[in-house]
Coordinates of C-alpha atoms and ligand atoms in Angstrom, one line a residue:
X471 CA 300.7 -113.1 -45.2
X472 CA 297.1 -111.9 -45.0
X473 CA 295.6 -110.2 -47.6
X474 CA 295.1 -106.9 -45.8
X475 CA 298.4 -107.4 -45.1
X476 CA 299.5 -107.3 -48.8
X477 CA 297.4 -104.8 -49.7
X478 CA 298.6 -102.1 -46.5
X479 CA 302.2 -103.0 -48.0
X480 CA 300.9 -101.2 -51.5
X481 CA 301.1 -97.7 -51.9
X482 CA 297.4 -96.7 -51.4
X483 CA 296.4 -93.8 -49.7
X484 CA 296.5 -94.4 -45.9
X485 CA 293.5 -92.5 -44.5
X486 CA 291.5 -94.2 -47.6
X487 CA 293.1 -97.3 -46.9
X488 CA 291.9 -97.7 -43.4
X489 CA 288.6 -96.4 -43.9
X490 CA 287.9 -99.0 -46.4
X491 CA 289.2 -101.8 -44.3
X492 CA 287.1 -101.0 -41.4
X493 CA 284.1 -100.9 -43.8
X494 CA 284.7 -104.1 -45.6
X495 CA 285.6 -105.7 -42.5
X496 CA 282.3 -104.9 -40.8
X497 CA 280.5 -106.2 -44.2
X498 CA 282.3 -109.0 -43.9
X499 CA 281.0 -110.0 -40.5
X500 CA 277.9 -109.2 -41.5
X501 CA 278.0 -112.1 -44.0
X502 CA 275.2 -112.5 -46.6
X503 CA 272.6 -110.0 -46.3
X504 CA 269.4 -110.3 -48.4
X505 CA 266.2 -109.1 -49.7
X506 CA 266.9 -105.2 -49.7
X507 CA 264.4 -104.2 -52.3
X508 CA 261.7 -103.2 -50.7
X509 CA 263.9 -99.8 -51.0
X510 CA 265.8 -99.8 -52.9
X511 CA 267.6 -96.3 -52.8
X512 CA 267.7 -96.8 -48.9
X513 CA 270.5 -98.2 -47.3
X514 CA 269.3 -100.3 -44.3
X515 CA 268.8 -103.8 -45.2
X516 CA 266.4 -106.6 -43.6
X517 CA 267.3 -110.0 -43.9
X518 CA 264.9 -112.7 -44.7
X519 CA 267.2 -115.0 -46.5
X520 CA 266.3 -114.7 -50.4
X521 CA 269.9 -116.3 -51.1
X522 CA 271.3 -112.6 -52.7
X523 CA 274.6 -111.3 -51.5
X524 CA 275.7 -107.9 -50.4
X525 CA 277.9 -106.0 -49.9
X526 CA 278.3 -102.5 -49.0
X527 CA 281.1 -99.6 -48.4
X528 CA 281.2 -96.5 -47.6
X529 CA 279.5 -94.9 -51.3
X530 CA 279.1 -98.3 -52.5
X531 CA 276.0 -100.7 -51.9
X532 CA 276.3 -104.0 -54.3
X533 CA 273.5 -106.4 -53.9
X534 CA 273.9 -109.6 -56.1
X535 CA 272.5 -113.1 -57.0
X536 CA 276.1 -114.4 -58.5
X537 CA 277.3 -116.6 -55.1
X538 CA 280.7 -115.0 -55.1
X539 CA 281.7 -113.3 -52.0
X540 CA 285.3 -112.8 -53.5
X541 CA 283.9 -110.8 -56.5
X542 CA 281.9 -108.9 -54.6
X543 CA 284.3 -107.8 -52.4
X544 CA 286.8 -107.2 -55.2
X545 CA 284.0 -104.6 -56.9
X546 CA 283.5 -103.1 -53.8
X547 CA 287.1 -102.8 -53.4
X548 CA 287.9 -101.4 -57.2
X549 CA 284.9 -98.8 -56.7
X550 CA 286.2 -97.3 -53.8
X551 CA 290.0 -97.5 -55.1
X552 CA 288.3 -95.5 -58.4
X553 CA 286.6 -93.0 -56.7
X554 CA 289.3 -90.5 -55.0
X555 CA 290.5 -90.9 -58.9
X556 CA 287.6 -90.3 -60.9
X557 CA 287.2 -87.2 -58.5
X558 CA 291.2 -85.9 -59.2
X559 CA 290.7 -86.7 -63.0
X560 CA 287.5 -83.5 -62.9
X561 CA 289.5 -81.9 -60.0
X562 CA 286.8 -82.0 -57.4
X563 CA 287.6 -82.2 -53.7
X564 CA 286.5 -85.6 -51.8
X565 CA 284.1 -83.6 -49.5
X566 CA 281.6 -83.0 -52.3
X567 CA 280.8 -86.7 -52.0
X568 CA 281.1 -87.3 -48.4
X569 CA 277.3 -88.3 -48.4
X570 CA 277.1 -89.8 -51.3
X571 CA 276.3 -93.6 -52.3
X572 CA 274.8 -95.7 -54.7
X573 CA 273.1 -98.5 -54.6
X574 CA 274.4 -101.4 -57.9
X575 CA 272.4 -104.7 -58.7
X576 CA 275.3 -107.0 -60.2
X577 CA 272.5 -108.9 -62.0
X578 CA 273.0 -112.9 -63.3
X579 CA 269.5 -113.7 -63.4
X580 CA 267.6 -110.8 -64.6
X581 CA 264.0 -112.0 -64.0
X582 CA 264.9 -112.3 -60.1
X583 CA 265.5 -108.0 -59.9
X584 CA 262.7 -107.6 -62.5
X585 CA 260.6 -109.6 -59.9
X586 CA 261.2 -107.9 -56.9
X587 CA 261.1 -104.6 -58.1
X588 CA 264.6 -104.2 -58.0
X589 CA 264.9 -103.7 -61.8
X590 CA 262.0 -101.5 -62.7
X591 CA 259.7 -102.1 -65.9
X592 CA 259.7 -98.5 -66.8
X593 CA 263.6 -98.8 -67.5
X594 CA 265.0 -98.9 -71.2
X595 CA 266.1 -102.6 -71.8
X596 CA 270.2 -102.8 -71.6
X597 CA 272.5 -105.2 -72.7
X598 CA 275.6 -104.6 -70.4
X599 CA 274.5 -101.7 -67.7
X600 CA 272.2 -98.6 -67.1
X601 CA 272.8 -96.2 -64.3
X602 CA 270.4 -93.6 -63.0
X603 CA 271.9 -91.1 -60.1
X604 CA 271.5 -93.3 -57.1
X605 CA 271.4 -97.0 -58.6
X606 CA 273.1 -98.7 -61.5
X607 CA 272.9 -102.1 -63.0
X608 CA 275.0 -104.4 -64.2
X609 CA 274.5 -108.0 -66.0
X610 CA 277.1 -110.1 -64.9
X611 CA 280.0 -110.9 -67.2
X612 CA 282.6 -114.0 -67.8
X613 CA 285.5 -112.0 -66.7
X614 CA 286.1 -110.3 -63.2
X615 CA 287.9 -107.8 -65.3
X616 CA 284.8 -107.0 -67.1
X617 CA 282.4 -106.8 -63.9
X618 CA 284.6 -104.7 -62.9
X619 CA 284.5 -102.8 -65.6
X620 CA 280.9 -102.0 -66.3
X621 CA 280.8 -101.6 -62.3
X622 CA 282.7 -98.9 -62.6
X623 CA 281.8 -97.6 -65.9
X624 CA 278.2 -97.2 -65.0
X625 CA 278.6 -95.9 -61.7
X626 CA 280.7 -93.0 -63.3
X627 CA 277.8 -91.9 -64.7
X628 CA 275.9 -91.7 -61.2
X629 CA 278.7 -89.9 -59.9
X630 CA 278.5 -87.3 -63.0
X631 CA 274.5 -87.0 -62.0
X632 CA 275.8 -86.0 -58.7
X633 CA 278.7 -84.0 -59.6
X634 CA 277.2 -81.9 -62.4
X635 CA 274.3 -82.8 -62.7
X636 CA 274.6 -85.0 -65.7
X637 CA 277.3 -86.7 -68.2
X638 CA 277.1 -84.1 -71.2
X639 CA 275.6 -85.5 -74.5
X640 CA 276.4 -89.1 -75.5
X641 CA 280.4 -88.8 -76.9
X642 CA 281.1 -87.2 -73.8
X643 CA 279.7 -88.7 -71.4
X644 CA 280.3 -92.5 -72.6
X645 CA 283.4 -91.4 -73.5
X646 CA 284.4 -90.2 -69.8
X647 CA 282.6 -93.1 -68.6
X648 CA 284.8 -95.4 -70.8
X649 CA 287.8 -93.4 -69.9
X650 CA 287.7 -93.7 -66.3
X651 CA 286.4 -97.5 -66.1
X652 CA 289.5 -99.1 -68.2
X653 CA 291.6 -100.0 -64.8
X654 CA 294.7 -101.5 -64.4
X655 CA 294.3 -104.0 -61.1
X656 CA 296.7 -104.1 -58.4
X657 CA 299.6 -106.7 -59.6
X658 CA 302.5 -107.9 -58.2
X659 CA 305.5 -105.8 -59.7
X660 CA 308.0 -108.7 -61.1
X661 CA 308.9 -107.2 -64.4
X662 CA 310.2 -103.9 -62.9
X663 CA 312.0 -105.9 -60.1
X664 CA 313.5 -108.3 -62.6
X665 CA 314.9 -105.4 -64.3
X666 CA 316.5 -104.0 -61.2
X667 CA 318.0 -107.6 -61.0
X668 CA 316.0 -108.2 -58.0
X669 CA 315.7 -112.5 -57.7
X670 CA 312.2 -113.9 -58.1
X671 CA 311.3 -114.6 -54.7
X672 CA 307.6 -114.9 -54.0
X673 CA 307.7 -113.5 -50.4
X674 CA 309.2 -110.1 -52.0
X675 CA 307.1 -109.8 -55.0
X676 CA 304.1 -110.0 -52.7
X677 CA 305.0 -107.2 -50.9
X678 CA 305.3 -105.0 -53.7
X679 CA 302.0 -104.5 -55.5
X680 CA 301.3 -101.4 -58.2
X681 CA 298.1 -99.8 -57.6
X682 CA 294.3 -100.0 -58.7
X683 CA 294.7 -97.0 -61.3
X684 CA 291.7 -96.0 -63.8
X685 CA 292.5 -94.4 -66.9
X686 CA 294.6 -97.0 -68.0
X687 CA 295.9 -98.2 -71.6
X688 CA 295.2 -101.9 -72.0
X689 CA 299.3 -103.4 -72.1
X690 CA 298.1 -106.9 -73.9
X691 CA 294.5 -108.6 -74.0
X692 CA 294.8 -110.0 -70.5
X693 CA 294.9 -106.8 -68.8
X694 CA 291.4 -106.3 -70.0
X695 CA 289.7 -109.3 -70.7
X696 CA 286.3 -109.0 -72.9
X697 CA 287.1 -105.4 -73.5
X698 CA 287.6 -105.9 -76.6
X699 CA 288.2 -102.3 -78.1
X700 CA 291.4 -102.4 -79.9
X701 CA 289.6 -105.4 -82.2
X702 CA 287.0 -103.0 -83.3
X703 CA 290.1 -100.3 -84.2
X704 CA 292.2 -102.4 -85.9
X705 CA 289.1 -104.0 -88.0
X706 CA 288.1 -100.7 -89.2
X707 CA 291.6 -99.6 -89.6
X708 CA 291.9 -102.6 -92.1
X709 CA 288.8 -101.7 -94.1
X710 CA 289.6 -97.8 -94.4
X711 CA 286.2 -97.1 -92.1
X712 CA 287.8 -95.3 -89.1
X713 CA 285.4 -92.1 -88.2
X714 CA 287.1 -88.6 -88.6
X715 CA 287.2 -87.0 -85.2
X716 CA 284.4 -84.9 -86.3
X717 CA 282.0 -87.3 -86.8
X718 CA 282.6 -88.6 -83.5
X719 CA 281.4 -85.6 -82.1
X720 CA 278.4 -85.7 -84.0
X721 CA 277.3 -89.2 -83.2
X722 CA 273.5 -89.4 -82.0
X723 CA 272.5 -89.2 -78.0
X724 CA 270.9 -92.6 -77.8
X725 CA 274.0 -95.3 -78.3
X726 CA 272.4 -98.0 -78.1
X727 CA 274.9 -100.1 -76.6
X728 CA 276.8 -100.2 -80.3
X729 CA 280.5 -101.1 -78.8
X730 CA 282.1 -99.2 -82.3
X731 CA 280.2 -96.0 -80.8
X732 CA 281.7 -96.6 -77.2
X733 CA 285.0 -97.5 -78.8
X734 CA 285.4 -94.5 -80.7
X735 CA 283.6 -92.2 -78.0
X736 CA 286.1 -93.9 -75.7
X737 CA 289.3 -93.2 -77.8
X738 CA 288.3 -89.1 -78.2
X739 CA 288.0 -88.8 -75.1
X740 CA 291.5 -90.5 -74.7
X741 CA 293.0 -88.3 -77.1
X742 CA 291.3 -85.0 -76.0
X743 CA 292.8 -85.6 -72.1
X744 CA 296.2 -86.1 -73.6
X745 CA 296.6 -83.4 -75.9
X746 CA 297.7 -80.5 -74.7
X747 CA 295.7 -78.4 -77.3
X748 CA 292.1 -79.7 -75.4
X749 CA 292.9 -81.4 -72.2
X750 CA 291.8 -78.2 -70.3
X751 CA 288.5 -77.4 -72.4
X752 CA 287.8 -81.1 -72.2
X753 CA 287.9 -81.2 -68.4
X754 CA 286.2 -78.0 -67.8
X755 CA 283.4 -79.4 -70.0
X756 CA 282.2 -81.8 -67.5
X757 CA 280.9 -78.9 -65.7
X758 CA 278.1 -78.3 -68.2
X759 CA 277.4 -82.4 -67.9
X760 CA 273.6 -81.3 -67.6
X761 CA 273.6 -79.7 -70.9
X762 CA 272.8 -83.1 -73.4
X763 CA 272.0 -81.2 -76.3
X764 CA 274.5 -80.3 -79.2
X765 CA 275.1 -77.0 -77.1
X766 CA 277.3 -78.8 -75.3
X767 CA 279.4 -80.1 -78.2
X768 CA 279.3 -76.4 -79.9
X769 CA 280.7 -75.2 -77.3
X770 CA 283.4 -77.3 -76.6
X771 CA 284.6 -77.2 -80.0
X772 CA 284.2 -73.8 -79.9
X773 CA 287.5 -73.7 -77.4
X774 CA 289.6 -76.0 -79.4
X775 CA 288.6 -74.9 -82.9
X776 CA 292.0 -73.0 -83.0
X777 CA 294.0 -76.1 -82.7
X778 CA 291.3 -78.4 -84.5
X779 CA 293.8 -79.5 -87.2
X780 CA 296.1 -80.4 -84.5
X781 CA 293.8 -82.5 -82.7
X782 CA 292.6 -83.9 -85.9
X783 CA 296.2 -84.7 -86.9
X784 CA 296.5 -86.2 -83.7
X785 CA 293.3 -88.5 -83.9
X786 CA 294.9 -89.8 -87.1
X787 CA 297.8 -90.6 -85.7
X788 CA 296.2 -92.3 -82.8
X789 CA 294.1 -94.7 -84.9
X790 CA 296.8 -95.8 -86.9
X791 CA 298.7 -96.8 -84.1
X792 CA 296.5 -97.8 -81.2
X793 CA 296.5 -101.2 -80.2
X794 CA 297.8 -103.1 -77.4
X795 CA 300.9 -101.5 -75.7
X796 CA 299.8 -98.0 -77.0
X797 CA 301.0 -95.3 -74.3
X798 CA 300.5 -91.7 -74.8
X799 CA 303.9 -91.0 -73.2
X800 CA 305.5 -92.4 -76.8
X801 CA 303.0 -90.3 -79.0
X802 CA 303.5 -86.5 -77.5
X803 CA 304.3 -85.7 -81.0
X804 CA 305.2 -81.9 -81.2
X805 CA 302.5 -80.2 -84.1
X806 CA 301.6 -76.5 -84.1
X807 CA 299.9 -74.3 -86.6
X808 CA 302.1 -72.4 -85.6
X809 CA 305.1 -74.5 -86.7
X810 CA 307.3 -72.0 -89.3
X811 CA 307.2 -72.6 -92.8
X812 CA 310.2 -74.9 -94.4
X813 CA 312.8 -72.5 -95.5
X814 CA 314.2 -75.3 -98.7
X815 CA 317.5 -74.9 -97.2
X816 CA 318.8 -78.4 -95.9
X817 CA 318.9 -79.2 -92.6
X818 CA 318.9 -82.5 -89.6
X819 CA 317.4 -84.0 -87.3
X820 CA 317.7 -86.6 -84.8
X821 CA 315.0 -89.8 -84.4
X822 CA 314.9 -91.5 -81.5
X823 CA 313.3 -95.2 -80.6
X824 CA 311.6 -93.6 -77.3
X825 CA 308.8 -91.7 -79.0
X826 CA 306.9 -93.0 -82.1
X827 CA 306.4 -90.2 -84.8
X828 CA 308.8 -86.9 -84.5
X829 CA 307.9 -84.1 -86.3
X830 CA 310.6 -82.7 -88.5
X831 CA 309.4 -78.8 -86.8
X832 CA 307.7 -76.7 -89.6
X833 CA 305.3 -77.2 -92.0
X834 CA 305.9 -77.5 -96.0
X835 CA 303.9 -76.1 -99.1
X836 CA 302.5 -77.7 -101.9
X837 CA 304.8 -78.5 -104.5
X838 CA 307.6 -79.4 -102.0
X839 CA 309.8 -82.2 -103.1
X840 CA 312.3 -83.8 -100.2
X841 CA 314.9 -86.0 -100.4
X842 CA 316.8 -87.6 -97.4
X843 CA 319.9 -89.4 -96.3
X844 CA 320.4 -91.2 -93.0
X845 CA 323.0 -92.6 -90.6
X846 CA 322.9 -94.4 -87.0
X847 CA 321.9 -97.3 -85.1
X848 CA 319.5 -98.2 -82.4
X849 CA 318.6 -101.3 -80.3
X850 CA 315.2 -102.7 -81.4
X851 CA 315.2 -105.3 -79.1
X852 CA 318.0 -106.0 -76.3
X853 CA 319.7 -108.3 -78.7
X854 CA 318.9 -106.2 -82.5
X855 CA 320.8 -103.4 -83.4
X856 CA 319.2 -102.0 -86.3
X857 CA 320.4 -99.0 -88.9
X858 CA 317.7 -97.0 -91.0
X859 CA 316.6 -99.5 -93.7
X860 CA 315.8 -101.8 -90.7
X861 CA 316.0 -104.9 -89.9
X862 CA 314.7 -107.8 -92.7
X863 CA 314.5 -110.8 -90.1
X864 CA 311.9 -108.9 -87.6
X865 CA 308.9 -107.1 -88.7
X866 CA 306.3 -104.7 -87.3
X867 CA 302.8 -104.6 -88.9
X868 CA 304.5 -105.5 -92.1
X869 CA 307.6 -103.5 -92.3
X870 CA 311.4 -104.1 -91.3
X871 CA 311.5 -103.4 -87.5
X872 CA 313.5 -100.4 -86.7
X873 CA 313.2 -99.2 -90.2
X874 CA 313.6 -95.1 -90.5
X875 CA 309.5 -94.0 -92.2
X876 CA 308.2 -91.0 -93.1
X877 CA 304.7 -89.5 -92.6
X878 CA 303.2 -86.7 -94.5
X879 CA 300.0 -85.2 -92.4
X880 CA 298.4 -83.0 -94.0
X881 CA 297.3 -80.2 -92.0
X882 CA 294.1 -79.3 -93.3
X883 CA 290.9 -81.5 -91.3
X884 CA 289.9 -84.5 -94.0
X885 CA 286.4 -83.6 -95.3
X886 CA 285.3 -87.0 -95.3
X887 CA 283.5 -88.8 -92.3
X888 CA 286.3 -91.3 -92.6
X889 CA 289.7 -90.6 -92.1
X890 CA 292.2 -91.7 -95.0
X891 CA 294.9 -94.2 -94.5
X892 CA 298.3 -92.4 -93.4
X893 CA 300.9 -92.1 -96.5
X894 CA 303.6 -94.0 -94.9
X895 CA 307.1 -94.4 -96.9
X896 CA 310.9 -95.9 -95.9
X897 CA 313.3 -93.0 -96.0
X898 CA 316.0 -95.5 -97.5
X899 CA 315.5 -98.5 -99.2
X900 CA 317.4 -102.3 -98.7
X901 CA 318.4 -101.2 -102.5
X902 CA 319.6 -97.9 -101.3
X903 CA 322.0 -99.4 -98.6
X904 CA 323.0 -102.4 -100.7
X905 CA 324.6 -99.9 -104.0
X906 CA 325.8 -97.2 -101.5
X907 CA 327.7 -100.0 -99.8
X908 CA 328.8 -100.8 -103.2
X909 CA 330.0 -97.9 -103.9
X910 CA 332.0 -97.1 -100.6
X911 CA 334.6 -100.1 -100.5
X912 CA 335.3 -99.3 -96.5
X913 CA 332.0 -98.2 -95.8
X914 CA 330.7 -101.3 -95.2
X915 CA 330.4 -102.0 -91.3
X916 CA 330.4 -98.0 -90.7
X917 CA 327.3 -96.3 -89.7
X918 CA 329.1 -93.0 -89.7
X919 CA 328.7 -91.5 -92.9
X920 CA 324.6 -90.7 -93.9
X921 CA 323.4 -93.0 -96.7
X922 CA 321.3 -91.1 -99.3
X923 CA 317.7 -92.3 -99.8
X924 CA 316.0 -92.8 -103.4
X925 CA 312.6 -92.0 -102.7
X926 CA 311.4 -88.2 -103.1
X927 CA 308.5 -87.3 -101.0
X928 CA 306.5 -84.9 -103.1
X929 CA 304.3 -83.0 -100.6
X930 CA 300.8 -82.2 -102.6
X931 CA 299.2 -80.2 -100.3
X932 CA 300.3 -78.2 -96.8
X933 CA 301.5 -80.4 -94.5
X934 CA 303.6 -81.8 -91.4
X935 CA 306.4 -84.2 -91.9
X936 CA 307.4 -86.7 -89.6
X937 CA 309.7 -89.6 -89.0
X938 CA 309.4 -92.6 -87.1
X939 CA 311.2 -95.3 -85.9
X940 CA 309.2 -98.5 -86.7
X941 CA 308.6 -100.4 -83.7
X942 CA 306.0 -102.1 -81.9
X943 CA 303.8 -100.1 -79.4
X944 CA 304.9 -100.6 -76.0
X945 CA 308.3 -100.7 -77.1
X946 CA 310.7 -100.0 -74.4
X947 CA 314.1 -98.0 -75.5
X948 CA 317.6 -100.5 -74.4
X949 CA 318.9 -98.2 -71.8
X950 CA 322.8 -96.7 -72.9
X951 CA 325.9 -96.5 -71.0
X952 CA 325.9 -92.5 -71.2
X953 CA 322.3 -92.2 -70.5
X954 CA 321.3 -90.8 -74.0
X955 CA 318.8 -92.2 -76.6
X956 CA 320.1 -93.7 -79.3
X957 CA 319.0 -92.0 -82.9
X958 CA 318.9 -91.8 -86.4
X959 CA 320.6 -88.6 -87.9
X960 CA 318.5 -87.9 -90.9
X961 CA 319.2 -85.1 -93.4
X962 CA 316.3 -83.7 -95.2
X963 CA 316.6 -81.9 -98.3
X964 CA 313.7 -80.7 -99.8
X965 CA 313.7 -79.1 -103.8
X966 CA 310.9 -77.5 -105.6
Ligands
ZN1024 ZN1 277.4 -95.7 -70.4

């Protein structure tokens, strides 16, 4: 089967399909095109055989001295795949760009685009890529995943020059830029078809591709090879120097190509599309792109300052987690100001293995004191069945796998510019189950009746509570016969 072939069987768009087909297919008959600098914002290209390769769509011109016609064609490819995306992530119709195009330099030999002119003197010196509003550029990289990356990454800030005029100040506009370059490439679909019980049989899996799709969560480290983000969280995680969510905001325009700034520009921006509480305000935003100053920043937090200790709760949250297999469909944790205020009566709840934390619903006072008991089971892989103290021959970061914890957020915003490390507590102990199952002579193999936990959570300031099941991001919940999750009942008894 041909490749365009394959690729019609996906499930692209069919006008933007074709179109891009008929362009690529004329490039490719052109062959290798070269020497296109003496203009280099215009499009027509004279050929006089200086050994660079290029390539060219219908918003897309890539001129190159890397002697890879595949890779070319693949960037092409992924930049026309990203575009109808980017423009449906700011909710802008495809007509406003019907006459746009860039022109990229995907550079491995600097010194040959500084010497032609194609890489002007007067331009800041960049270690990855710099884009201006009709040309970006791009040092070539070890991985196609990372070409593809920066490709798209800097070309998002052309299309924001176009679009509105600019990217907003630096957290903003990195951060979009960040946002909307992590792709996942078009794959072959085996793991869903295994699951259906569908035989592994090359000639079907080849028909059956996912997408290109941008704003994507890296799964594992090969679906974003030299990316390298999660490192730089789970570094600073380890040494207590994660940045409040504040502080993010306030980081200076020039970036300097620092990858903590991009990573942590990268992950508000991540956080504020996904929470409900700023996904609007965030969006809407862009529209003031050509505002770089902190006006920008004032007013966005303006909108959101309401819900600020929400989001701020949230980014907590986030960077305790976030690592590969992190998917914001697990963390929709619900948190309100608005949530009531704990009554000190007793009362349950259910905690399920198909969202990470679960807020108990309201909010308690200083001075609170809870206690808890819990009961259940849940599948923690397909062959672990695990009951709240977890299970002692798997672990996750350190703790039992499938072990029932508890989270006390406070609600007010830290002051610091670092974020403290989450209080994170078993509700019951190996101890607790071991003398309770003592003490209950046919209580052994039942997970019916609710095992009382020793620890007391003593809440010193106002603040959320939340239970989790431990388990590793990306975790997918073992389907049930009835259809419904499995779950933990917990009690929670809280005492002054
Ligand atoms: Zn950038």
């Amino acid at each position: 089967m041909t490749r365009e072939a394959e690729y019609a069987g996906g499930m692209m768009d069919k006008r933007l399909q074709t179109r891009l087909w008929r362009v690529l297919l004329v490039i490719a008959i052109g062959g290798i095109v070269s020497s296109p600098f003496r203009s280099i914002f215009a499009d027509d290209a004279p050929a006089t055989g200086s050994g660079l390769l290029t390539r060219e769509s219908q918003h897309l011109r890539l001129t190159s001295d890397v002697d890879d016609p595949a890779l070319l064609d693949d960037l092409i490819r992924s930049f026309e795949d990203a575009l109808p995306q980017w423009l449906a992530f700011w909710n802008v119709p495809e007509s406003r760009i019907a006459n746009w195009k860039i022109q990229a330099y995907l550079m491995r030999n600097v010194d040959t685009f500084r010497q032609s002119g194609a890489l002007p003197d007067y331009l800041p010196r960049f270690q990855h890529g710099f884009a201006t509003p009709h040309t970006i550029w791009i040092r070539y990289q070890d991985t196609t995943y990372y070409n593809r990356h920066l490709v798209l990454h800097e070309a998002v800030h052309s299309l924001a020059f176009e679009l509105f005029g600019a990217g907003g100040p630096s957290w903003y506009m990195e951060g979009t830029a960040e946002l909307l370059a992590l792709h996942r490439d078009r794959v072959p679909t085996p793991s869903r078809q295994r699951r259906m019980g569908v035989p592994g049989n090359a000639g079907v899996l080849a028909q059956s591709m996912d997408p290109f799709t941008i704003n994507q969560l890296p799964r594992n480290r090969i679906d974003t090879p030299g990316w390298g983000r999660y490192k730089i969280v789970s570094q600073h995680r380890e040494a207590g120097t994660l940045p409040t969510l504040k502080s993010v905001l306030k980081l200076p325009m020039e970036l300097n190509g620092e990858v903590e700034a991009y990573t942590w520009c990268w992950a508000a921006s991540s956080l504020f599309t996904n929470a409900p509480e700023s996904r609007t305000s965030f969006l809407n935003a862009a529209r003031r792109g050509s505002d770089q100053t902190e006006a920008f920043t004032s007013e966005f937090y303006r909108d959101v300052a309401e819900q600020w200790p929400v989001l701020s709760a949230r980014w907590r949250l986030m960077m305790n987690d976030l690592d590969y297999g992190f998917d914001w469909s697990r963390h929709q944790v619900k948190l309100s100001t608005s949530d009531p205020r704990a009554s000190g009566a007793p009362f349950q709840v259910r905690v399920t293995p198909d969202q990470s934390w679960q807020s108990v619903g309201m909010w308690f006072p200083k001075g609170a004191k809870l206690r808890f008991t819990a009961k259940g089971r849940c599948h923690v892989t397909p062959d672990w069945v695990s009951e709240p103290a977890g299970i002692t021959l798997e672990y996750h970061r350190g703790d039992p796998l499938g072990q029932l914890q508890v989270c006390v957020l406070p609600i007010a915003t830290p002051a610091e510019a670092t974020i403290p490390g989450l209080d994170i507590r078993p509700v019951l102990t190996r101890t607790d189950v071991s003398k309770f199952k003592a003490n209950t002579p046919d209580g052994s193999s039942d997970d019916s009746t609710p095992i009382p936990g020793s620890n007391v959570i003593a809440i010193n300031e106002p603040s959320w509570v939340l239970l989790r099941i431990n388990l590793p991001a990306g975790h997918s919940p073992v389907e049930t016969v009835d259809g419904k999750p499995e779950a933990y009942q917990v009690q929670i008894i809280p005492s002054r």
